[in-house]
Short mmCIF file of C-alpha atoms in Angstrom, two decimals:
data_model
loop_
_atom_site.label_atom_id
_atom_site.label_comp_id
_atom_site.label_asym_id
_atom_site.label_seq_id
_atom_site.Cartn_x
_atom_site.Cartn_y
_atom_site.Cartn_z
CA ASN Q 1 -35.41 13.33 -46.34
CA ARG Q 2 -34.18 14.18 -49.80
CA VAL Q 3 -34.36 17.29 -51.89
CA LYS Q 4 -36.19 16.77 -55.15
CA GLU Q 5 -37.29 18.93 -58.00
CA VAL Q 6 -41.06 19.18 -57.96
CA TYR Q 7 -41.41 21.46 -60.97
CA ALA Q 8 -39.23 21.80 -64.08
CA ALA Q 9 -37.35 25.06 -64.49
CA THR Q 10 -39.36 27.84 -66.09
CA GLY Q 11 -39.04 31.56 -66.55
CA GLY Q 12 -37.23 33.96 -68.76
CA ALA Q 13 -34.08 36.00 -69.16
CA TRP Q 14 -34.46 37.71 -65.80
CA GLY Q 15 -31.03 37.36 -64.24
CA GLY Q 16 -28.12 39.66 -63.65
CA THR Q 17 -27.58 40.30 -67.36
CA ARG Q 18 -30.96 42.02 -67.39
CA VAL Q 19 -29.63 44.40 -64.73
CA ASP Q 20 -26.52 44.93 -66.88
CA GLU Q 21 -28.79 45.86 -69.79
CA GLN Q 22 -30.54 48.43 -67.60
CA PHE Q 23 -27.18 49.97 -66.68
CA VAL Q 24 -26.13 50.15 -70.33
CA ALA Q 25 -29.50 51.74 -71.17
CA LEU Q 26 -28.94 54.31 -68.40
CA THR Q 27 -25.45 55.04 -69.75
CA GLU Q 28 -26.98 55.48 -73.23
CA THR Q 29 -29.66 57.80 -71.85
CA VAL Q 30 -27.06 60.02 -70.19
CA PHE Q 31 -24.46 60.08 -73.00
CA GLY Q 32 -26.43 59.05 -76.10
CA LYS Q 33 -26.73 55.60 -77.68
CA SER Q 34 -24.63 56.40 -80.74
CA PHE Q 35 -21.82 57.82 -78.60
CA VAL Q 36 -21.83 54.76 -76.30
CA ASP Q 37 -21.80 52.41 -79.31
CA ASP Q 38 -18.87 54.32 -80.84
CA TYR Q 39 -16.99 54.30 -77.52
CA ARG Q 40 -17.52 50.55 -77.09
CA ARG Q 41 -16.05 49.93 -80.54
CA SER Q 42 -13.16 52.40 -80.12
CA HIS Q 43 -12.17 51.50 -76.54
CA PRO Q 44 -13.35 47.92 -75.89
CA SER Q 45 -10.99 47.26 -72.98
CA GLU Q 46 -12.14 50.41 -71.16
CA TRP Q 47 -15.76 49.49 -71.84
CA LEU Q 48 -15.08 46.08 -70.35
CA GLN Q 49 -13.55 47.76 -67.28
CA TRP Q 50 -16.65 49.98 -67.02
CA MET Q 51 -18.90 46.92 -67.05
CA GLU Q 52 -16.64 45.00 -64.63
CA SER Q 53 -16.86 47.96 -62.26
CA PHE Q 54 -20.63 47.81 -62.56
CA GLU Q 55 -20.60 44.04 -61.94
CA THR Q 56 -18.63 44.51 -58.72
CA LYS Q 57 -20.96 47.25 -57.49
CA LYS Q 58 -24.03 45.31 -58.61
CA ARG Q 59 -23.02 42.37 -56.43
CA SER Q 60 -22.59 44.58 -53.36
CA THR Q 61 -25.77 46.66 -53.75
CA THR Q 62 -28.13 46.22 -50.81
CA PRO Q 63 -31.54 47.65 -49.95
CA GLU Q 64 -29.70 50.19 -47.78
CA SER Q 65 -26.90 51.13 -50.22
CA GLY Q 66 -26.18 54.81 -50.60
CA SER Q 67 -24.60 56.52 -53.58
CA ILE Q 68 -22.63 54.28 -55.96
CA ASN Q 69 -19.74 55.83 -57.90
CA PHE Q 70 -18.33 54.79 -61.27
CA GLN Q 71 -15.00 56.22 -62.32
CA ILE Q 72 -15.07 57.86 -65.72
CA HIS Q 73 -11.96 56.87 -67.65
CA TYR Q 74 -9.75 59.54 -69.14
CA HIS Q 75 -10.33 58.22 -72.67
CA PHE Q 76 -14.09 58.27 -72.15
CA ASN Q 77 -14.02 61.97 -71.37
CA GLU Q 78 -11.54 62.76 -74.16
CA PHE Q 79 -13.52 60.71 -76.67
CA HIS Q 80 -16.71 62.47 -75.62
CA ARG Q 81 -15.06 65.86 -75.93
CA ARG Q 82 -13.79 64.99 -79.42
CA ILE Q 83 -17.05 63.44 -80.68
CA LYS Q 84 -19.63 65.61 -78.90
CA GLY Q 85 -17.59 68.76 -78.21
CA ARG Q 86 -18.56 68.74 -74.53
CA ASP Q 87 -17.00 67.53 -71.31
CA VAL Q 88 -18.80 64.60 -69.60
CA LYS Q 89 -19.16 66.67 -66.42
CA GLU Q 90 -21.27 69.18 -68.33
CA VAL Q 91 -23.37 66.41 -69.89
CA ILE Q 92 -24.01 64.66 -66.58
CA ASP Q 93 -24.71 67.93 -64.74
CA ASN Q 94 -27.29 68.84 -67.40
CA CYS Q 95 -28.86 65.42 -67.95
CA ALA Q 96 -32.51 65.01 -67.10
CA VAL Q 97 -32.07 61.67 -65.34
CA ASP Q 98 -32.98 61.80 -61.65
CA GLY Q 99 -30.48 60.24 -59.28
CA VAL Q 100 -27.46 60.79 -61.56
CA ARG Q 101 -24.73 63.35 -60.90
CA PHE Q 102 -21.04 64.03 -61.51
CA SER Q 103 -18.47 64.30 -58.73
CA ASN Q 104 -14.66 64.39 -58.95
CA GLY Q 105 -14.39 62.29 -62.10
CA PHE Q 106 -17.14 59.84 -61.15
CA LEU Q 107 -20.62 59.15 -62.45
CA CYS Q 108 -22.59 58.91 -59.20
CA LEU Q 109 -25.89 57.07 -58.88
CA LYS Q 110 -28.06 57.58 -55.85
CA GLY Q 111 -28.82 54.31 -54.10
CA GLU Q 112 -32.44 54.45 -55.23
CA LYS Q 113 -31.38 54.88 -58.87
CA MET Q 114 -29.06 51.87 -58.58
CA ARG Q 115 -31.86 49.79 -57.06
CA GLU Q 116 -34.16 50.82 -59.94
CA LEU Q 117 -31.84 48.96 -62.30
CA PHE Q 118 -32.78 45.71 -60.51
CA LYS Q 119 -36.53 46.35 -60.39
CA GLU Q 120 -37.69 44.88 -63.71
CA ALA Q 121 -35.71 41.66 -63.36
CA THR Q 122 -36.67 41.21 -59.71
CA ASP Q 123 -40.35 41.97 -60.31
CA ASP Q 124 -40.52 39.54 -63.25
CA ILE Q 125 -38.96 36.78 -61.17
CA LEU Q 126 -41.21 37.39 -58.17
CA ASN Q 127 -44.37 37.61 -60.27
CA HIS Q 128 -43.49 34.41 -62.11
CA VAL Q 129 -42.83 32.53 -58.86
CA GLU Q 130 -46.05 33.94 -57.37
CA ALA Q 131 -48.01 32.57 -60.34
CA LEU Q 132 -46.33 29.18 -59.97
CA MET Q 133 -47.22 29.02 -56.29
CA HIS Q 134 -50.90 29.07 -57.20
CA GLU Q 135 -50.54 25.77 -59.02
CA GLU Q 136 -51.97 22.79 -57.16
CA ARG Q 137 -48.85 20.63 -57.11
CA LEU Q 138 -46.79 23.49 -55.64
CA SER Q 139 -49.27 24.40 -52.91
CA ASP Q 140 -47.42 22.57 -50.14
CA LEU Q 141 -43.91 23.87 -50.80
CA ALA Q 142 -41.88 24.44 -47.66
CA TYR Q 143 -38.60 25.78 -49.10
CA PHE Q 144 -37.21 27.88 -51.92
CA PHE Q 145 -33.58 27.43 -52.85
CA LEU Q 146 -32.24 30.43 -54.71
CA VAL Q 147 -29.48 29.33 -57.09
CA GLY Q 148 -27.56 30.84 -60.00
CA GLY Q 149 -25.49 34.00 -60.22
CA PHE Q 150 -28.30 36.49 -59.66
CA SER Q 151 -29.43 34.62 -56.54
CA GLU Q 152 -26.39 36.06 -54.75
CA SER Q 153 -27.90 39.54 -55.12
CA THR Q 154 -28.84 40.85 -51.70
CA LEU Q 155 -31.63 42.84 -53.35
CA LEU Q 156 -33.16 39.71 -54.89
CA GLN Q 157 -32.80 37.75 -51.64
CA HIS Q 158 -34.42 40.56 -49.68
CA ALA Q 159 -37.30 40.80 -52.17
CA PHE Q 160 -37.88 37.03 -52.05
CA LYS Q 161 -37.90 36.95 -48.27
CA LYS Q 162 -40.18 39.96 -48.05
CA ARG Q 163 -42.68 38.48 -50.48
CA PHE Q 164 -42.60 34.78 -49.61
CA SER Q 165 -41.18 34.22 -46.11
CA ASN Q 166 -44.68 34.03 -44.63
CA ARG Q 167 -45.34 30.96 -46.83
CA VAL Q 168 -41.97 29.24 -47.39
CA ARG Q 169 -38.46 29.31 -46.06
CA VAL Q 170 -36.10 31.03 -48.51
CA LEU Q 171 -32.62 29.49 -48.56
CA VAL Q 172 -29.51 30.59 -50.43
CA PRO Q 173 -26.78 27.94 -50.42
CA ASN Q 174 -23.10 28.83 -50.18
CA ASP Q 175 -21.73 29.48 -53.65
CA ALA Q 176 -25.25 29.81 -55.02
CA SER Q 177 -23.80 31.04 -58.30
CA LEU Q 178 -22.03 27.69 -58.75
CA ALA Q 179 -24.97 25.50 -57.71
CA VAL Q 180 -26.36 25.21 -61.24
CA VAL Q 181 -22.95 24.40 -62.72
CA LYS Q 182 -22.13 21.88 -59.98
CA GLY Q 183 -25.52 20.23 -60.46
CA ALA Q 184 -25.01 19.98 -64.19
CA VAL Q 185 -21.59 18.39 -63.73
CA LYS Q 186 -22.84 15.89 -61.14
CA PHE Q 187 -25.94 14.86 -63.05
#
């Protein structure tokens, strides 16, 4: 019994960076694209911390996760006040985005809003795999191995198991994010 690839890799740019893009788009919707672009250029290290905070929370988001909080840096608020003439609390409190609120210096996303950020990427992956499963040479698959960084997402794993576990066994190896790299090094 050996594991073998039965179909060459296919798909699109549907991994965790797509979720990152959704978070940036949400940030731009709340604060304005031009402001976010200016802030990124003016305070790159704080922007990087903002995105690293998101990355950490993204990896721990589950189907049951409640509110997720992102600390708003002092310079972010001061920069916003200087550029836009308003405090970020006021902007967040008055934004028209459901599931977003301000609390004690944090941008808070309801769990459902956080999960929405994953939806496009997850749906594209699931729909692509569903289409592949209708191909003749893939009709007798017994296992899916989820590999790559995004495969460690509990939300993606849950979605895969919900959609496909009645047809195949869905497996996520230890260090799934390293599986692709390790495979490339070995072969």
